Coordinates of C-alpha atoms in Angstrom, one line a residue:
M1 CA 0.0 0.0 0.0
G2 CA 2.2 2.8 -1.2
K3 CA -0.5 5.5 -1.3
G4 CA -3.0 6.2 1.3
P5 CA -6.7 5.6 0.6
A6 CA -8.8 8.5 -0.6
I7 CA -11.0 10.4 1.9
L8 CA -14.7 10.4 1.3
R9 CA -15.9 14.0 1.5
I10 CA -19.3 14.8 3.0
G11 CA -19.8 18.5 3.0
S12 CA -16.7 20.1 4.4
R13 CA -15.8 17.1 6.5
G14 CA -14.0 13.9 5.6
L15 CA -14.6 10.5 6.9
S16 CA -11.5 8.4 7.4
P17 CA -11.5 4.8 6.0
F18 CA -11.6 3.5 9.6
V19 CA -14.8 5.5 10.3
R20 CA -16.4 4.5 7.0
C21 CA -15.7 0.8 7.7
G22 CA -17.1 1.3 11.2
I23 CA -20.4 2.7 9.8
V24 CA -20.6 -0.2 7.4
G25 CA -19.8 -2.6 10.2
F26 CA -22.6 -1.2 12.4
V27 CA -25.1 -1.6 9.6
A28 CA -23.9 -5.2 9.0
A29 CA -24.0 -6.0 12.7
C30 CA -27.6 -4.8 12.9
A31 CA -28.6 -6.7 9.8
V32 CA -27.0 -9.9 11.1
A33 CA -28.4 -9.6 14.6
L34 CA -32.0 -8.9 13.4
A35 CA -31.8 -11.7 10.7
V36 CA -30.7 -14.2 13.4
C37 CA -33.6 -13.1 15.6
A38 CA -36.1 -13.3 12.8
D39 CA -34.9 -16.7 11.8
R40 CA -35.3 -18.0 15.4
G41 CA -38.6 -16.4 16.2
L42 CA -37.2 -13.8 18.7
S43 CA -38.7 -10.4 19.2
L44 CA -37.2 -7.9 16.8
S45 CA -38.4 -5.0 18.9
V46 CA -36.5 -6.4 21.9
E47 CA -33.4 -6.9 19.8
A48 CA -33.6 -3.3 18.6
G49 CA -33.6 -2.2 22.2
L50 CA -30.6 -4.5 22.8
I51 CA -28.8 -3.0 19.8
A52 CA -29.4 0.5 21.3
T53 CA -28.0 -0.9 24.6
A54 CA -24.9 -2.2 22.8
V55 CA -24.3 1.2 21.2
L56 CA -24.6 3.0 24.5
V57 CA -22.2 0.5 26.2
F58 CA -19.7 0.8 23.2
A59 CA -19.6 4.5 23.5
S60 CA -19.4 4.4 27.3
V61 CA -16.4 2.0 27.2
A62 CA -14.7 4.3 24.7
L63 CA -15.3 7.4 26.9
V64 CA -14.2 5.7 30.1
T65 CA -11.0 4.4 28.4
K66 CA -10.2 7.9 27.2
A67 CA -10.8 9.3 30.7
I68 CA -8.4 6.8 32.2
T69 CA -5.7 6.7 29.6
G70 CA -6.0 10.2 28.2
R71 CA -6.2 8.9 24.6
E72 CA -8.8 7.5 22.3
T73 CA -8.5 3.8 21.8
L74 CA -10.9 1.1 20.6
T75 CA -10.0 -2.3 21.9
Y76 CA -12.4 -4.9 20.4
Y77 CA -12.1 -7.3 23.3
H78 CA -13.0 -4.7 25.9
H79 CA -16.1 -3.8 23.9
E80 CA -17.1 -7.4 23.1
I81 CA -17.1 -8.4 26.8
A82 CA -18.9 -5.2 27.9
V83 CA -21.6 -5.4 25.2
L84 CA -22.3 -9.1 25.8
A85 CA -22.5 -8.7 29.5
A86 CA -24.8 -5.7 29.2
V87 CA -27.1 -7.4 26.6
A88 CA -27.4 -10.5 28.9
L89 CA -28.4 -8.3 31.9
V90 CA -30.9 -6.2 29.9
A91 CA -32.4 -9.2 28.2
R92 CA -32.9 -10.9 31.6
A93 CA -34.5 -7.7 33.0
L94 CA -36.9 -7.7 30.0
D95 CA -37.7 -11.4 30.6
A96 CA -36.5 -12.1 27.1
P97 CA -34.6 -15.3 26.0
V98 CA -31.1 -14.4 27.1
L99 CA -29.2 -17.0 25.2
G100 CA -31.1 -16.5 22.0
H101 CA -30.3 -12.8 22.0
L102 CA -26.7 -13.5 23.0
D103 CA -26.5 -15.6 19.8
A104 CA -27.7 -12.6 17.7
T105 CA -25.5 -10.1 19.5
A106 CA -22.3 -12.2 19.3
L107 CA -22.7 -12.9 15.6
G108 CA -23.5 -9.2 15.1
L109 CA -20.3 -8.3 16.8
G110 CA -18.4 -10.6 14.5
A111 CA -19.9 -8.8 11.5
F112 CA -18.8 -5.5 13.0
L113 CA -15.3 -6.8 13.6
A114 CA -15.0 -8.2 10.0
C115 CA -15.7 -4.7 8.6
G116 CA -13.7 -2.9 11.3
R117 CA -10.5 -4.9 10.5
I118 CA -10.8 -3.7 6.9
G119 CA -10.7 -0.2 8.3
C120 CA -7.6 -1.1 10.3
T121 CA -6.0 -2.4 7.1
L122 CA -6.7 0.9 5.3
S123 CA -5.5 3.0 8.3
S124 CA -2.4 0.9 9.1
C125 CA -3.4 0.3 12.7
C126 CA -3.3 -3.1 14.3
H127 CA -0.7 -4.0 11.7
G128 CA 1.4 -7.2 11.5
R129 CA 5.1 -8.0 12.0
R130 CA 7.8 -7.6 9.4
S131 CA 7.7 -10.2 6.7
T132 CA 9.2 -11.0 3.4
R133 CA 5.9 -10.3 1.7
G134 CA 2.8 -8.5 2.8
L135 CA 1.2 -5.0 3.1
R136 CA 3.4 -1.9 2.7
Y137 CA 2.5 1.5 4.0
G138 CA 4.0 4.7 2.7
P139 CA 5.4 7.6 4.6
Q140 CA 2.0 9.4 4.9
F141 CA 1.0 6.6 7.4
A142 CA 3.7 7.7 9.8
R143 CA 1.6 10.8 10.5
R144 CA -1.2 8.5 11.6
G145 CA 0.9 6.6 14.1
L146 CA 2.7 3.9 12.1
P147 CA 6.3 3.6 13.5
L148 CA 8.9 5.0 11.3
Y149 CA 10.9 1.8 11.2
L150 CA 7.9 0.0 9.5
V151 CA 7.3 2.6 6.7
D152 CA 7.6 0.9 3.3
V153 CA 8.3 -2.4 5.0
A154 CA 6.4 -5.6 4.2
L155 CA 4.1 -6.5 7.0
V156 CA 2.1 -9.7 7.7
P157 CA -1.5 -8.9 6.6
V158 CA -3.0 -9.8 9.9
Q159 CA -5.9 -7.3 9.8
P160 CA -7.5 -8.7 6.6
A161 CA -6.8 -12.2 7.9
E162 CA -8.7 -11.5 11.0
S163 CA -11.5 -9.9 9.0
V164 CA -11.9 -13.0 6.8
F165 CA -11.8 -15.3 9.9
A166 CA -14.4 -13.2 11.7
A167 CA -16.7 -13.2 8.7
G168 CA -16.3 -17.0 8.5
L169 CA -17.2 -17.4 12.1
V170 CA -20.4 -15.4 11.6
A171 CA -21.4 -17.5 8.5
V172 CA -20.8 -20.8 10.4
G173 CA -22.5 -19.5 13.5
A174 CA -25.6 -18.4 11.6
L175 CA -25.9 -21.2 9.1
A176 CA -24.2 -24.4 10.4
I177 CA -24.3 -24.3 14.2
P178 CA -27.4 -25.9 15.8
R179 CA -30.1 -23.5 16.7
T180 CA -30.0 -24.5 20.3
P181 CA -30.1 -21.2 22.3
G182 CA -26.6 -20.2 23.3
A183 CA -24.8 -22.5 20.8
A184 CA -23.9 -19.8 18.3
F185 CA -22.9 -17.5 21.1
G186 CA -20.6 -20.1 22.7
F187 CA -19.1 -21.1 19.3
Y188 CA -18.3 -17.5 18.2
V189 CA -16.8 -16.3 21.5
S190 CA -14.7 -19.4 22.0
A191 CA -13.5 -19.8 18.4
Y192 CA -12.6 -16.1 18.2
A193 CA -10.7 -16.3 21.4
V194 CA -8.6 -19.3 20.1
A195 CA -8.0 -17.5 16.7
R196 CA -7.2 -14.2 18.3
F197 CA -4.6 -15.8 20.5
G198 CA -2.8 -17.1 17.4
L199 CA -3.2 -13.9 15.4
E200 CA -1.6 -12.0 18.3
T201 CA 1.7 -13.8 17.4
L202 CA 1.6 -12.0 14.0
R203 CA 0.9 -8.5 15.3
G204 CA 3.7 -6.0 15.1
D205 CA 2.3 -2.9 16.8
P206 CA 4.4 -2.1 19.9
V207 CA 1.9 0.0 21.9
R208 CA 0.5 -3.0 23.6
R209 CA 0.9 -4.4 27.0
Y210 CA 2.7 -7.7 27.6
A211 CA 3.1 -9.8 30.8
R212 CA 5.0 -13.0 31.2
G213 CA 5.5 -13.3 27.4
L214 CA 1.9 -12.9 26.4
S215 CA 0.0 -9.9 25.2
E216 CA -3.0 -8.4 27.0
A217 CA -5.3 -9.9 24.3
Q218 CA -3.8 -13.3 24.7
W219 CA -4.4 -13.2 28.4
T220 CA -8.0 -12.1 27.7
S221 CA -8.4 -15.0 25.3
L222 CA -7.4 -17.4 28.0
A223 CA -9.8 -15.8 30.5
V224 CA -12.6 -15.8 27.9
V225 CA -12.2 -19.5 26.9
T226 CA -11.9 -20.5 30.6
A227 CA -15.1 -18.7 31.4
M228 CA -16.9 -20.3 28.5
A229 CA -15.8 -23.7 29.5
A230 CA -17.0 -23.0 33.0
L231 CA -20.4 -22.0 31.7
A232 CA -20.6 -25.1 29.5
L233 CA -19.7 -27.4 32.4
A234 CA -22.4 -25.7 34.5
G235 CA -24.9 -26.4 31.8
T236 CA -25.6 -22.7 31.2
I237 CA -24.6 -22.9 27.5
P238 CA -24.5 -26.1 25.3
G239 CA -21.4 -27.9 24.1
R240 CA -19.4 -29.0 27.2
F241 CA -16.8 -31.0 25.4
E242 CA -16.0 -28.4 22.7
H243 CA -15.5 -25.6 25.3
L244 CA -13.4 -27.7 27.6
A245 CA -11.2 -28.9 24.6
A246 CA -10.8 -25.2 23.6
A247 CA -9.7 -24.2 27.1
V248 CA -7.2 -27.1 27.3
L249 CA -5.8 -26.3 23.8
L250 CA -5.4 -22.6 24.6
A251 CA -3.7 -23.4 27.9
V252 CA -1.1 -25.6 26.3
W253 CA -0.6 -23.1 23.5
A254 CA -0.1 -20.3 26.0
A255 CA 2.5 -22.3 28.0
V256 CA 4.5 -22.8 24.8
A257 CA 4.1 -19.2 23.6
A258 CA 5.1 -17.7 26.9
R259 CA 8.5 -19.5 26.6
R260 CA 9.3 -18.0 23.2
R261 CA 11.6 -15.0 23.3
P262 CA 11.9 -12.2 20.8
H263 CA 14.5 -12.9 18.0
D264 CA 14.1 -9.7 16.0
L265 CA 15.3 -6.3 17.2
L266 CA 12.0 -4.8 16.1
D267 CA 9.8 -7.5 17.7
P268 CA 7.1 -5.5 19.6
R269 CA 8.2 -6.9 22.9
H270 CA 11.8 -6.0 22.3
V271 CA 10.8 -2.5 21.1
R272 CA 9.2 -2.0 24.5
E273 CA 12.4 -3.1 26.2
V274 CA 14.4 -0.6 24.1
A275 CA 11.8 2.1 24.9
R276 CA 12.1 1.4 28.7
A277 CA 15.9 1.5 28.3
L278 CA 15.8 4.9 26.6
A279 CA 13.3 6.2 29.3
D280 CA 15.8 5.1 32.0
A281 CA 18.9 6.3 30.2
P282 CA 18.8 10.0 31.4
A283 CA 19.0 8.8 35.0
R284 CA 22.1 6.8 34.3
P285 CA 24.2 8.6 31.6
G286 CA 26.8 6.4 30.0
A287 CA 25.7 3.3 31.8
P288 CA 24.3 0.7 29.4
V289 CA 21.1 -1.2 29.9
Q290 CA 20.9 -4.7 28.3
T291 CA 17.9 -6.2 26.7
T292 CA 16.9 -9.9 26.5
L293 CA 18.5 -10.0 23.0
G294 CA 21.8 -8.8 24.4
L295 CA 21.4 -5.3 23.0
R296 CA 23.2 -2.8 25.1
V297 CA 21.7 0.7 25.2
S298 CA 23.1 3.9 26.6
M299 CA 22.6 7.6 26.0
G300 CA 24.6 10.8 26.9
E301 CA 25.1 14.4 25.9
T302 CA 28.3 16.1 24.9
D303 CA 28.7 19.7 23.6
G304 CA 25.1 20.0 22.6
I305 CA 25.0 16.6 20.9
R306 CA 22.8 13.8 22.2
H307 CA 24.4 10.5 21.4
Y308 CA 22.8 7.1 21.6
T309 CA 25.1 4.1 21.7
F310 CA 24.0 0.5 20.8
S311 CA 26.1 -2.7 20.9
R312 CA 25.2 -6.3 21.1
V313 CA 26.7 -9.0 23.3
G314 CA 28.2 -11.9 21.3
R315 CA 27.4 -10.6 17.8
P316 CA 28.2 -7.2 16.3
L317 CA 25.3 -5.1 14.8
G318 CA 25.4 -5.1 11.1
G319 CA 23.4 -5.1 7.9
D320 CA 20.3 -2.8 8.1
E321 CA 20.2 -2.9 11.9
D322 CA 21.9 0.5 12.3
R323 CA 19.1 2.0 10.1
D324 CA 16.5 0.2 12.0
L325 CA 17.8 1.5 15.3
A326 CA 18.0 5.1 13.9
L327 CA 14.4 4.9 12.8
L328 CA 13.3 3.3 16.1
V329 CA 15.0 6.0 18.2
A330 CA 13.5 8.8 16.0
W331 CA 10.0 7.4 16.5
L332 CA 10.4 6.6 20.2
D333 CA 11.9 10.0 21.1
A334 CA 9.8 12.0 18.5
L335 CA 12.8 13.4 16.8
P336 CA 12.2 15.8 13.9
D337 CA 15.0 14.1 11.9
I338 CA 16.6 10.7 11.6
P339 CA 19.7 10.6 13.8
Q340 CA 23.1 10.6 12.1
V341 CA 24.5 7.1 12.2
V342 CA 28.2 6.6 13.0
G343 CA 29.8 3.2 13.1
G344 CA 32.0 2.3 16.0
V345 CA 34.5 -0.4 17.0
G346 CA 33.3 -4.0 17.0
G347 CA 29.9 -3.4 15.5
T348 CA 28.9 -0.6 17.9
V349 CA 26.4 1.9 16.5
H350 CA 26.4 5.5 17.5
L351 CA 23.4 7.8 16.8
L352 CA 23.9 11.5 17.0
V353 CA 21.4 14.3 17.1
R354 CA 21.7 18.0 18.1
E355 CA 20.2 18.6 21.5
D356 CA 18.4 21.8 20.4
A357 CA 16.7 19.7 17.6
A358 CA 15.8 16.9 19.9
G359 CA 12.9 18.7 21.7
D360 CA 11.4 17.6 25.0
R361 CA 10.7 14.0 24.1
P362 CA 7.0 14.5 24.3
Y363 CA 4.7 11.9 25.8
D364 CA 1.7 11.1 23.7
E365 CA -0.2 8.1 22.4
R366 CA 2.5 7.2 19.8
H367 CA 5.2 7.0 22.5
V368 CA 3.2 5.7 25.4
V369 CA 5.1 2.4 24.9
R370 CA 8.0 4.0 26.8
H371 CA 5.8 4.6 29.8
A372 CA 3.3 1.8 29.8
S373 CA 3.5 -1.1 32.3
P374 CA 4.9 -4.4 30.8

């Protein structure tokens, strides 16, 4: 994707591709939810009220997240859990079939996600890791938050892959899963959790929390599948064996994934390590901090020049790694220009930038990775 998508103009305002896909996704979600209810003899008026509830909850979660973090973020998992919980509570209060309406809502959310990930694809957010082939985003996407070190780099097309998978889950849930109330709900939520856990291994955006080797979404997937298995074992939703098997599968997969260590300097987990090292560097000038990949990071200032020094234990830096590090530092520290690269002894890389051009290292949503908890 060398050129950015065109902006649709409505009057004097433009709608971004992400917003356009969100609108299409909302229409698709409503259509799927209402069609499921009509097919299963559920009240369309009740479902319309539940859709309104879902919209209200969706907006509320977004506003609360912004109030807490100070930035606008839409995390699908947060919204999915909140919407499904609210719909269950409201349906019960209305004395409506809870599981039947959860079927409709879950499949509607899947349709919304399928469209939303296309918006992510066109906007470069939620992008994949570096790859030999894949999507490429031009320099204009750097202004939208794409890290400089990933501009014009092939990335795994994880967003369209998730879109296709979500659409497939909706189709299977609506057409192939037995119409037993709660079956489609259980199928979609559990299957998506397993798929999302795997897709997370292909993600390359670093502004994400990790703990014990797993991302926040992977931990959420584990929690979701465990909760669904518990509901199935309790007889609340159908399909005990399937949900228990999914929980065991994901637990084993998580144990294996948690042991894997980053192998690429620009792995999102390693980027976070470098970010923390740079954040700590001013308090310990000249003293290097070492990452799990053996990258030694230090920073200092001399005669109005800020200098970053990188070396690697056991293997000298080489190839394009000096350029990767220069772009990484420029992005993390919001530098107006790419630092000058000066090779050192034994594969050491020095990055130089005039202190008066370095600015105050602003803290905003693109650089929150330096300050976020691991």
